Coordinates of C-alpha atoms in Angstrom, one line a residue:
M1473 CA 88.8 -31.2 68.9
W1474 CA 89.7 -34.6 67.6
R1475 CA 90.5 -35.8 71.2
I1476 CA 87.1 -34.6 72.4
I1477 CA 85.4 -36.6 69.6
Q1478 CA 87.5 -39.7 70.5
F1479 CA 86.5 -39.2 74.2
L1480 CA 82.8 -38.9 73.4
S1481 CA 82.9 -41.9 71.0
R1482 CA 84.5 -44.0 73.7
F1483 CA 82.5 -42.9 76.8
G1484 CA 79.4 -41.4 75.1
N1485 CA 77.1 -44.3 76.0
L1486 CA 78.2 -44.2 79.7
I1487 CA 77.7 -40.4 79.9
L1488 CA 74.2 -40.7 78.3
F1489 CA 73.3 -43.5 80.7
L1490 CA 74.4 -41.5 83.7
F1491 CA 72.5 -38.5 82.5
L1492 CA 69.3 -40.5 81.9
E1493 CA 69.7 -42.0 85.4
L1494 CA 69.9 -38.5 86.9
V1495 CA 66.8 -37.4 85.0
A1496 CA 64.9 -40.4 86.2
F1497 CA 66.0 -39.9 89.8
L1498 CA 64.9 -36.2 89.7
I1499 CA 61.5 -37.2 88.2
I1500 CA 60.9 -39.9 90.9
T1501 CA 61.9 -37.6 93.8
T1502 CA 59.9 -34.7 92.4
V1503 CA 56.6 -36.5 91.6
N1504 CA 56.5 -39.0 94.5
Q1505 CA 56.1 -37.7 98.1
P1506 CA 57.8 -40.6 99.9
Q1507 CA 60.8 -40.7 97.6
R1508 CA 61.1 -36.9 97.9
E1509 CA 61.2 -37.0 101.7
I1510 CA 63.8 -39.8 101.6
S1511 CA 66.0 -37.9 99.2
Q1512 CA 65.8 -34.7 101.2
G1513 CA 66.9 -36.6 104.3
V1514 CA 69.8 -38.2 102.6
F1515 CA 70.9 -34.8 101.1
A1516 CA 70.6 -33.1 104.5
E1517 CA 72.7 -35.9 106.1
F1518 CA 75.3 -35.6 103.4
S1519 CA 75.4 -31.8 103.6
G1520 CA 75.7 -31.9 107.4
S1521 CA 78.6 -34.4 107.3
L1522 CA 80.3 -32.2 104.7
N1523 CA 79.9 -29.1 106.8
Q1524 CA 81.2 -30.9 109.9
V1525 CA 84.3 -31.9 108.0
Q1526 CA 84.8 -28.4 106.7
S1527 CA 84.3 -27.0 110.2
S1528 CA 86.9 -29.4 111.6
I1529 CA 89.4 -28.5 109.0
S1530 CA 88.8 -24.8 109.5
G1531 CA 89.0 -25.2 113.3
Y1532 CA 92.3 -27.0 113.1
F1533 CA 93.9 -24.2 111.2
N1534 CA 92.4 -21.6 113.6
L1535 CA 93.7 -23.4 116.7
S1536 CA 96.7 -21.0 117.0
S1537 CA 94.7 -17.8 117.0
E1538 CA 92.1 -19.3 119.3
N1539 CA 94.8 -20.4 121.7
S1540 CA 96.3 -16.9 121.7
R1541 CA 92.9 -15.4 122.4
L1542 CA 92.3 -17.8 125.4
M1543 CA 95.8 -17.0 126.8
E1544 CA 95.1 -13.3 126.7
Q1545 CA 91.7 -13.9 128.4
N1546 CA 93.4 -16.0 131.1
A1547 CA 95.9 -13.2 131.7
R1548 CA 93.0 -10.7 132.2
L1549 CA 91.2 -13.2 134.5
E1550 CA 94.4 -13.7 136.5
Q1551 CA 94.7 -9.9 137.0
Q1552 CA 91.0 -9.6 137.9
V1553 CA 91.4 -12.3 140.6
L1554 CA 94.3 -10.4 142.1
Q1555 CA 92.3 -7.2 142.1
L1556 CA 89.3 -8.9 143.6
R1557 CA 91.5 -10.4 146.4
D1558 CA 93.0 -6.9 147.1
S1559 CA 89.6 -5.3 147.1
I1560 CA 88.3 -7.8 149.7
Q1561 CA 91.4 -7.0 151.8
A1562 CA 90.9 -3.3 151.3
Y1563 CA 87.3 -3.5 152.5
R1564 CA 88.7 -4.1 156.0
F1565 CA 90.4 -0.7 155.9
R1566 CA 87.4 1.2 154.7
R1567 CA 85.6 0.5 158.1
P1568 CA 88.2 1.0 160.9
T1569 CA 86.9 0.1 164.3
D1570 CA 89.3 2.2 166.3
L1571 CA 89.8 6.0 166.1
D1572 CA 93.5 5.5 166.8
F1573 CA 93.9 4.0 163.3
V1574 CA 92.0 6.7 161.5
T1575 CA 93.6 9.9 160.1
L1576 CA 91.2 12.7 160.1
P1577 CA 91.5 16.3 158.7
D1578 CA 92.4 19.0 161.2
S1579 CA 88.9 20.5 160.8
L1580 CA 87.3 17.3 162.1
L1581 CA 89.9 16.8 164.8
N1582 CA 89.0 20.2 166.3
D1583 CA 85.3 19.3 166.3
S1584 CA 84.8 17.6 169.6
L1585 CA 81.1 17.0 169.0
Y1586 CA 81.9 15.0 165.8
L1587 CA 84.5 12.9 167.7
D1588 CA 82.1 12.2 170.5
S1589 CA 79.5 11.0 168.0
L1590 CA 82.0 8.7 166.5
R1591 CA 83.0 7.2 169.8
R1592 CA 79.4 6.6 170.7
T1593 CA 78.8 4.4 167.6
S1594 CA 79.7 0.7 167.7
T1595 CA 81.4 0.9 164.3
V1596 CA 83.3 3.9 163.0
E1597 CA 82.7 4.3 159.2
V1598 CA 85.1 6.9 157.7
P1599 CA 85.1 6.9 153.9
L1600 CA 88.6 6.7 152.6
P1601 CA 89.6 7.8 149.1
D1602 CA 90.3 5.0 146.7
S1603 CA 93.8 6.3 146.2
L1604 CA 94.7 5.2 149.8
L1605 CA 93.4 1.6 149.3
P1606 CA 95.7 -1.3 148.7
V1607 CA 94.9 -2.1 145.1
S1608 CA 96.7 -4.4 142.6
G1609 CA 99.8 -2.9 141.1
Y1610 CA 100.5 -5.7 138.6
Q1611 CA 99.7 -6.4 135.0
F1612 CA 99.8 -9.7 133.2
L1613 CA 101.0 -10.6 129.7
A1614 CA 100.3 -14.0 128.2
A1615 CA 103.2 -15.9 126.7
R1616 CA 104.2 -19.4 125.5
A1617 CA 107.3 -21.3 126.3
I1618 CA 109.1 -22.2 123.1
N1619 CA 112.2 -23.7 124.8
N1620 CA 112.8 -25.1 128.2
S1621 CA 115.3 -27.2 130.1
V1622 CA 115.1 -29.0 133.4
A1623 CA 118.1 -31.4 133.5
L1624 CA 120.9 -28.8 133.9
N1625 CA 122.2 -27.0 137.0
Y1626 CA 121.3 -23.6 135.3
N1627 CA 118.0 -24.0 133.5
Y1628 CA 116.3 -21.3 131.3
I1629 CA 113.0 -20.8 129.6
T1630 CA 112.6 -19.0 126.2
L1631 CA 109.3 -17.2 125.7
D1632 CA 107.7 -16.0 122.4
R1633 CA 107.2 -12.4 123.8
G1634 CA 109.8 -9.6 123.7
R1635 CA 110.4 -5.9 123.8
R1636 CA 107.7 -5.2 121.1
N1637 CA 105.2 -6.8 123.4
G1638 CA 106.2 -4.8 126.5
V1639 CA 108.5 -7.3 128.1
Q1640 CA 111.1 -5.8 130.4
M1641 CA 114.1 -7.1 132.4
D1642 CA 113.4 -8.6 135.8
M1643 CA 109.7 -9.2 135.1
G1644 CA 108.4 -12.2 137.0
V1645 CA 107.0 -15.3 135.1
I1646 CA 104.3 -17.5 136.5
S1647 CA 102.4 -20.5 135.4
P1648 CA 98.7 -21.1 136.0
T1649 CA 99.7 -23.1 139.1
G1650 CA 102.7 -21.3 140.6
I1651 CA 105.9 -19.2 140.0
A1652 CA 108.2 -20.2 137.1
G1653 CA 111.1 -17.7 136.9
Q1654 CA 112.4 -14.2 136.2
V1655 CA 113.3 -12.5 132.9
V1656 CA 117.0 -12.0 132.5
G1657 CA 117.2 -11.2 128.8
V1658 CA 115.0 -9.5 126.2
S1659 CA 115.1 -9.1 122.4
A1660 CA 112.7 -7.6 120.0
N1661 CA 110.4 -10.6 119.8
F1662 CA 111.6 -13.1 122.5
S1663 CA 112.7 -13.2 126.1
L1664 CA 115.0 -15.4 128.2
V1665 CA 113.8 -16.4 131.7
M1666 CA 115.9 -17.8 134.5
S1667 CA 113.9 -20.8 135.7
V1668 CA 113.2 -21.5 139.3
L1669 CA 115.2 -24.6 138.5
N1670 CA 118.4 -22.6 138.3
K1671 CA 121.0 -22.6 141.1
K1672 CA 121.3 -18.8 140.8
F1673 CA 117.5 -18.2 141.3
R1674 CA 116.4 -16.7 144.6
T1675 CA 113.1 -15.3 145.8
S1676 CA 111.4 -14.6 149.1
A1677 CA 108.7 -16.9 150.3
R1678 CA 106.7 -17.8 153.4
L1679 CA 104.3 -20.3 154.8
L1680 CA 100.7 -19.5 154.5
G1681 CA 99.6 -17.4 157.5
N1682 CA 103.2 -17.2 158.7
N1683 CA 104.8 -13.8 159.0
N1684 CA 108.4 -15.3 158.9
M1685 CA 110.0 -14.7 155.5
G1686 CA 112.4 -17.2 154.1
V1687 CA 114.5 -17.6 150.9
L1688 CA 113.5 -20.1 148.2
S1689 CA 116.2 -21.6 146.1
W1690 CA 117.0 -24.8 144.1
D1691 CA 120.0 -27.0 144.8
G1692 CA 120.2 -28.7 141.4
D1693 CA 118.7 -32.0 142.6
A1694 CA 115.1 -33.0 141.8
P1695 CA 113.3 -30.7 139.3
G1696 CA 110.1 -30.7 141.3
L1697 CA 111.7 -29.8 144.7
A1698 CA 113.2 -26.6 146.1
K1699 CA 114.6 -25.5 149.5
L1700 CA 113.1 -22.9 151.8
E1701 CA 115.7 -21.4 154.2
F1702 CA 115.7 -19.1 157.2
I1703 CA 112.3 -20.1 158.6
P1704 CA 112.9 -20.1 162.4
Q1705 CA 112.2 -23.3 164.4
T1706 CA 109.8 -21.3 166.6
S1707 CA 107.3 -21.3 163.6
E1708 CA 104.5 -23.9 163.4
I1709 CA 104.9 -26.1 160.4
A1710 CA 103.4 -29.2 159.0
Q1711 CA 103.7 -31.3 155.9
G1712 CA 101.5 -30.1 153.2
D1713 CA 101.5 -26.5 154.3
T1714 CA 101.2 -24.0 151.5
V1715 CA 104.3 -21.9 150.5
E1716 CA 103.5 -18.5 148.9
T1717 CA 105.3 -15.4 147.7
T1718 CA 105.7 -12.5 150.0
G1719 CA 105.3 -9.5 147.6
F1720 CA 108.4 -7.9 149.2
S1721 CA 109.9 -7.4 145.7
T1722 CA 108.5 -6.2 142.4
V1723 CA 109.0 -9.6 140.7
F1724 CA 106.0 -11.6 141.9
P1725 CA 102.6 -10.6 143.3
P1726 CA 102.1 -11.3 147.0
Y1727 CA 100.3 -14.5 148.2
Y1728 CA 100.9 -16.3 144.9
M1729 CA 101.4 -20.1 145.0
V1730 CA 104.9 -21.5 145.2
G1731 CA 104.3 -25.0 146.4
T1732 CA 103.7 -27.1 149.5
V1733 CA 105.9 -28.4 152.3
D1734 CA 107.2 -31.8 151.3
S1735 CA 109.4 -32.4 154.3
F1736 CA 111.2 -30.6 157.1
D1737 CA 113.7 -31.3 159.9
T1738 CA 115.9 -29.5 162.5
R1739 CA 119.0 -31.5 162.2
D1740 CA 121.3 -28.5 161.6
Q1741 CA 120.6 -27.0 165.1
D1742 CA 121.1 -23.4 163.8
G1743 CA 117.7 -22.2 164.8
F1744 CA 116.1 -22.7 161.4
Y1745 CA 114.2 -25.5 159.7
N1746 CA 115.5 -27.5 156.7
I1747 CA 112.4 -27.3 154.5
T1748 CA 111.9 -29.0 151.2
V1749 CA 109.2 -27.5 149.0
R1750 CA 107.3 -29.4 146.3
L1751 CA 106.9 -26.8 143.6
A1752 CA 103.4 -26.3 142.2
T1753 CA 104.6 -25.7 138.7
N1754 CA 105.3 -28.7 136.5
F1755 CA 108.5 -27.6 134.7
R1756 CA 108.5 -30.7 132.5
A1757 CA 105.2 -29.6 130.9
L1758 CA 105.5 -25.8 130.5
D1759 CA 103.4 -24.2 127.8
N1760 CA 101.2 -21.2 128.6
L1761 CA 102.8 -18.7 131.0
F1762 CA 102.2 -15.2 132.3
L1763 CA 104.7 -12.4 132.5
V1764 CA 104.1 -10.1 135.5
R1765 CA 104.8 -6.4 135.4
H1766 CA 104.7 -4.2 138.5
I1767 CA 103.3 -0.9 137.5
Y1768 CA 105.4 1.1 140.0
K1769 CA 108.6 -0.9 139.6
E1770 CA 110.7 2.0 138.2
E1771 CA 109.5 4.3 140.9
I1772 CA 110.3 1.8 143.7
D1773 CA 113.7 0.9 142.2
S1774 CA 114.6 4.6 141.9
L1775 CA 113.6 5.2 145.5
E1776 CA 115.4 2.2 146.9
S1777 CA 118.6 3.0 144.9
K1778 CA 119.1 6.0 147.2
K1779 CA 119.8 3.6 150.1
A1780 CA 123.3 3.1 148.9
T1781 CA 124.0 6.8 149.0
Q1782 CA 122.7 7.4 152.5

């Protein structure tokens, strides 16, 4: 109590002065129209600036959750793009133009009038069930790279998604611009990915529009370049040609970007090109990635495992 009295005796005049100033300011801004409009404008400006600062601070602390939401949205969009591409491809099969490529039930095959009517039309339109159409069999899971190496002969990437998030062994990993690697280890919350920049990594690839399949690998040299082998010299090739995945495995979806042809030659006279591919993925700046799961992987692996017993 004594300290409060000492404080008031020391600063009482200043407090009284500030209080009277505030009362005078309120009277002026309340009674006079011009001063009231000016004070309201100043208050609105101050309030807006304060709200902007508060919003910036709040937005900074929400960046992590917002980034996770955007990553999940990108994963859904990536899957929709793949499904749309497959749907466009499937449309060609819904309207076959030659009866030799159409499988009809026996009841229709025995109906000669129906077949004659089909042959007389310029375009045969036989509705096929959706179950027979080539639809996307892949799912995408957003992830972030929390560790990555590029300067070793055997480079790996660590992701912040694991078994609890649905990650499985051998799942493919892609970046927004191209392939990145394959899952070789999974724990409860994290996963280990063999990078494309690993001398053990192998995947099938081909030139855009070329049916010849080759093998993509890395020789441990430049982190932005890989080798594409077993493309025959009878193939047409040019610098800048797109290299894409084949879809012949359950790791990567078909027709996905790998890179572009950086250089090629025929010096080894073995019937195949020596092709250097500039990878589309920038492995020095990995951040947001997508894990790729083939829906029918277990079924395909189970079926193909029988080849060894035949």
